[in-house]
Amino acid sequence: MKDAFYITTPIYYVNDYPHIGHAYTTVAADVLARYHRLCGAPVFFLTGTDEHGQKIEKAAEKNGERPIELADRVVTRFESLWKALDISIDDFIRTTQDRHKKGALALFQKCLDKGDIYEGEYEGWYNVSDEEFLTETQVQELGSDIEKNPNFVRLKEKTYFFRLRRYQKQLLEHIESHPEFIAPLSRKNEVLSFLKQDLRDLSISRSSFSWGIALPNDPSHVMYVWFDALSNYLSALGYPESTDHYNNFWPAQLHLVGKDILRFHAVFWPIFLMSAELPLPKQVFAHGWWTIEGEKMSKSKGNFVDPFEFIDTYGSDGFRYFLLREFSFGQDGNFSKESFIQRLNSELANDLGNLVSRSLSMLEKYREGKVPQADNSIPSILKSSVETHLQDYQKLLPTLHFDQAFGEFWKILSKANQMIDQKQPWALAKNPDQSQELDRVLLDLLEVIRLSSVAIAPIMPNLSRQIREKLGLPELAAKIGQNQIEEKLSWDAETIKKGEKGQALFTRIETS
Ligand code: ME8
C-alpha cells in the first residue's frame, strides 16, 4: 500500500477576495493531490479560511458588518473559485467552525499542561496586516516610518507567552537530521539563520480585541491568530479525537506555503507540535511570489490578477497550466498577459492541440478513423525516446519540479510533431507500398496522444478527459491501491478504441 498523502494549503484570510497568489498554491496542491491519487495513494487534500484576528475584525468594522458576516460572504468566493479551478479538495476548514475551535483549544491546553505558556506583559510593535509582532531588527530598520504606517500599532498589554526558546535546539537538530523538512534549500537556509539567533518567546494571546478563540485558562484573552490558524491542520483531521482520519493522515506529508509565511510553518508550528508531543509534518515547501507585469502586486496599485477573469475567458485548464509552467516552483516570477497568451497559443493550441487535430484528421482521412493493426516488423519511431522522457516526468512531478516535468513531456510532443514533418504521411498515403509505414506513423501519433491524456491529467483534467473521449477511452480513475499513472504511462499500455477528431482541443487565442 502506498503511503498516505496529506497535503495542505495555507488557510486564507477572509478580509480580501482571492487572487493569483491563492490560486497558485492551491493549484499546485491540487496537481500533487491528483497525481498521488493516480499513484494509488490515499490522499487527503485540505484548504480553508482563516477567519479570526484583528485584521478581519477591522475589515468587518470598516464595512459595517460583523466579522462572521464578512467571513460568510468572502468564504463563498473562495469556494466558488476552487470549483471554477477544478480543485479536488477533500475538506474545507473554517477557523470559526466548532470542530476547529475544539482542536485549537485542545492543542493550546496541551502546551499549557506542558508548562510552555506563561503570563507576562508585551510591549512593542505589532503589524496588523501580517498579524505579526515586529522584531527589534525590523523596528530599527523601519525607524520613524513605523509611526506613520497605520498597519503598525504599539501594544502594551498583558499577554501569554510561549516558551519558544525551550525548543530551539531540538528544532535545529530536527532540521539538520531531516534534510527534506524545509524546501527549497535557499528557504531552509533562511530558517536556519533565523534559528541560530536568540529566539524570543512569542506572545500568544491578545486582550485588546475579542474576535478569536477565548483561551481555556483566561477567557479575557483570545488566542493569537497564528496559533489558532496553524492548528487547522490538526483540527481538520478530528484532533484531539483519535479518528481514522487522524490516524491515517497525521503527520502531513506536505504543507505548501508562500515564502512570506514560511517562518510560521517551519519554526512556530513545529515548536507547538513538539510541545504537544505530536509528530512533525514531513515537509514544508515555500514557493515564490508573482509580480504582475513586472510590478509588485498591491492594493494601492490595484493590479491584482483576478483568477475568475482568466478562467471565464480562457478556461481553467489553461490558467492552471500557465501558473505551474511559467517558472520554477520555489522561485519568484512574473505574470504578464502577453506571456500567458503566448504560452497557451504555442504550447496548448500549437504543440498539443494541433498535434491532436492533425493526427486525428489524418487517421480519419486515410483510415476512416479506425486504429490500424500494428505490424511488429516495423519498429516504433518514437518509443525509446518517449520512454526516457516519461521516466523523467515521473521523477520531476512528485518532487515539485512542475515546470520541468511538463517541459519534459512537451519534448515528446515536439518529437511527434517533427516526425509528421519528416515522414510526411500525406506522401506515404499516395503510395500503397508504404501503407504499413503510414500505419506505423499513425499508431505512434495515437500513442503519444494517449500518453498526453495521462500525463496532463493532474494539471489539465478537462483536456485530459476530452482527449480520452476522442480515443474512446474511459476517464482516468483514481483508486486507492491502483497505480494508474505508472500503469498507463508506459508505451502501448491501453488499447485505443478509435480516433475521432471532433472539436478542437484548445483554440488559439487571437490578440487583437
Ligand atoms: O497568510 N504570489 O493568509 P493569506 C504568490 N491566513 N503567492 C502570493 C502572493 C503573490 N504575489 N501574494 C500572496 C495567510 N501570496 C494566513 C495563512 S496558514 C495556517 C495561515 C500567497 O490570505 C502568500 O504567500 O494572506 C500566502 O501563502 C497566501 O498567498 C496568502 O494567504
XYZ file of C-alpha atoms in Angstrom, residues 209-451:
243
model
C -9.979 42.807 20.888
C -12.287 39.832 21.062
C -12.611 38.274 17.585
C -10.916 34.967 18.231
C -10.973 31.833 20.338
C -11.118 32.610 24.055
C -8.296 30.967 25.997
C -9.275 27.983 28.111
C -7.381 29.329 31.124
C -8.312 33.006 30.760
C -11.355 33.963 28.673
C -10.417 37.641 28.742
C -7.777 36.771 26.137
C -8.171 35.402 22.623
C -5.708 33.024 21.066
C -3.042 34.568 18.821
C -4.370 34.197 15.297
C -1.368 32.193 14.086
C -1.679 29.616 16.872
C -5.362 29.380 16.009
C -4.733 29.152 12.246
C -1.882 26.638 12.278
C -3.863 24.204 14.378
C -6.313 23.822 11.452
C -4.009 21.178 10.028
C -4.859 19.004 13.011
C -8.432 20.050 13.727
C -9.480 19.149 10.173
C -8.486 15.550 10.917
C -10.690 15.451 14.004
C -7.917 16.131 16.537
C -7.978 15.711 19.532
C -10.128 12.651 18.878
C -8.283 9.623 17.655
C -10.321 9.470 14.425
C -9.480 7.262 11.446
C -8.598 10.402 9.546
C -6.188 11.483 12.226
C -4.594 8.077 12.456
C -4.336 7.655 8.704
C -3.106 11.095 7.769
C -1.100 12.722 10.543
C 1.738 13.723 10.172
C 1.063 15.664 6.995
C 3.281 14.830 4.069
C 3.427 18.383 2.824
C 2.444 21.887 3.885
C 2.604 24.141 0.816
C 3.045 27.788 1.748
C 4.178 31.089 0.274
C 7.666 32.306 1.204
C 6.260 35.063 3.430
C 4.668 32.621 5.836
C 7.443 30.065 5.977
C 8.649 31.071 9.435
C 5.233 30.405 10.961
C 5.202 26.934 9.430
C 8.820 25.976 9.826
C 9.537 27.464 13.254
C 6.414 28.183 15.300
C 4.282 25.278 14.083
C 6.880 22.530 14.680
C 7.585 24.015 18.094
C 3.902 23.936 19.068
C 3.785 20.331 17.897
C 6.925 19.410 19.826
C 5.416 20.935 22.927
C 2.259 18.865 22.417
C 4.448 15.810 21.718
C 2.979 15.287 18.275
C 4.880 14.164 15.183
C 6.076 16.896 12.813
C 4.968 17.251 9.185
C 7.349 15.652 6.722
C 7.911 18.756 4.648
C 7.164 22.458 4.461
C 7.716 23.809 0.969
C 7.776 27.569 0.373
C 7.015 28.830 -3.100
C 7.913 32.220 -4.529
C 5.820 35.218 -5.409
C 4.299 36.548 -8.587
C 4.837 40.079 -9.753
C 2.242 41.428 -12.162
C 3.509 42.918 -15.410
C 6.827 43.460 -13.627
C 5.394 45.126 -10.545
C 4.703 44.032 -7.024
C 1.051 43.122 -6.605
C -0.606 45.554 -4.251
C -3.921 47.024 -3.277
C -2.737 50.552 -3.883
C -1.669 49.707 -7.442
C -4.933 47.847 -7.971
C -3.044 45.280 -10.073
C -4.426 42.096 -8.542
C -4.947 39.334 -11.067
C -8.488 38.101 -10.602
C -8.412 34.386 -11.384
C -12.136 34.377 -12.281
C -11.481 36.770 -15.120
C -8.899 34.464 -16.670
C -10.878 31.298 -16.107
C -14.005 32.826 -17.630
C -12.123 33.974 -20.711
C -9.554 31.234 -21.262
C -10.792 28.264 -19.232
C -9.483 26.680 -16.083
C -7.018 24.230 -17.655
C -5.026 26.930 -19.439
C -4.790 29.073 -16.327
C -3.690 26.122 -14.199
C -1.088 25.144 -16.766
C 0.366 28.629 -17.049
C 0.699 29.022 -13.279
C 2.907 25.977 -12.901
C 4.705 26.072 -16.227
C 5.868 29.671 -16.297
C 8.724 29.421 -13.777
C 10.162 27.006 -11.221
C 8.152 26.406 -8.126
C 10.182 27.955 -5.330
C 11.380 30.925 -7.405
C 9.707 34.286 -7.952
C 8.233 35.018 -11.353
C 6.211 37.430 -13.391
C 2.681 37.317 -14.725
C 2.139 39.108 -17.968
C -0.912 38.748 -20.130
C 1.275 38.661 -23.190
C 3.332 35.716 -21.986
C 0.172 33.996 -20.774
C -1.366 34.191 -24.243
C 1.870 33.327 -25.963
C 2.427 30.231 -23.866
C -1.119 28.984 -24.267
C -1.023 29.568 -28.008
C 2.312 27.892 -28.525
C 2.105 25.016 -26.054
C -1.599 24.234 -25.799
C -3.020 25.358 -29.143
C 0.022 24.514 -31.322
C 2.092 21.756 -29.729
C -0.723 19.796 -28.120
C -3.932 20.929 -29.844
C -2.543 20.841 -33.375
C -0.847 17.516 -32.832
C -4.156 16.022 -31.781
C -6.166 17.552 -34.595
C -3.565 16.924 -37.321
C -3.112 13.327 -36.280
C -6.764 12.503 -35.858
C -7.746 14.188 -39.078
C -5.130 12.098 -40.926
C -6.493 8.988 -39.261
C -9.987 9.927 -40.437
C -8.775 10.755 -43.915
C -6.506 7.771 -44.513
C -8.002 5.100 -42.247
C -11.613 6.220 -41.703
C -10.917 6.876 -38.050
C -10.031 3.211 -37.410
C -6.979 2.317 -35.369
C -4.594 0.363 -37.664
C -3.300 -3.072 -36.720
C 0.289 -2.885 -35.513
C 2.787 -4.599 -37.783
C 5.541 -5.742 -35.453
C 8.086 -5.954 -38.241
C 8.086 -2.140 -38.403
C 9.513 -0.719 -35.182
C 8.082 2.307 -33.490
C 9.842 5.533 -34.347
C 9.281 7.355 -31.065
C 9.019 4.669 -28.383
C 12.510 4.668 -26.941
C 12.948 8.416 -26.594
C 9.399 8.756 -25.271
C 10.168 6.249 -22.539
C 13.141 8.266 -21.320
C 11.108 11.469 -21.135
C 8.289 9.686 -19.331
C 10.654 8.435 -16.668
C 11.951 11.940 -16.119
C 8.428 13.309 -15.932
C 7.611 10.801 -13.180
C 10.670 11.823 -11.207
C 10.118 15.547 -11.605
C 6.425 15.972 -10.927
C 6.161 14.497 -7.423
C 9.270 16.424 -6.390
C 7.523 19.698 -7.259
C 9.573 20.446 -10.374
C 6.350 21.142 -12.223
C 7.804 23.338 -14.951
C 10.489 20.799 -15.776
C 8.093 17.856 -15.615
C 5.782 19.408 -18.194
C 8.757 20.676 -20.168
C 9.939 17.079 -20.363
C 6.570 15.886 -21.600
C 6.421 18.663 -24.166
C 9.660 17.316 -25.681
C 7.636 14.235 -26.602
C 5.046 16.402 -28.323
C 7.635 18.247 -30.322
C 9.254 14.968 -31.390
C 5.862 13.757 -32.565
C 5.273 16.965 -34.477
C 8.727 16.677 -36.049
C 8.000 13.093 -37.042
C 4.952 14.249 -39.003
C 7.053 16.779 -40.880
C 9.757 14.236 -41.638
C 7.583 11.276 -42.569
C 5.027 13.311 -44.477
C 2.065 10.948 -44.040
C 0.258 12.701 -46.925
C 3.027 11.488 -49.236
C 3.045 7.983 -47.730
C -0.729 7.826 -48.278
C -0.250 8.213 -52.020
C 1.822 5.053 -52.304
C 0.113 1.727 -51.455
C 3.567 0.137 -50.916
C 4.072 2.441 -47.959
C 0.783 1.616 -46.321
C 2.399 -0.198 -43.403
C 4.794 2.624 -42.798
C 1.856 5.022 -42.713
C 0.139 2.743 -40.180
C 3.252 2.902 -38.026
C 3.349 6.690 -38.096
C -0.350 6.933 -37.268
C -0.010 4.434 -34.433
C 2.923 6.325 -32.944
C 0.906 9.529 -33.069
C -2.114 7.932 -31.448
C 0.062 6.564 -28.695
C 1.648 9.939 -27.976
C -1.829 11.485 -27.828
C -2.975 8.791 -25.418
C 0.095 9.323 -23.238
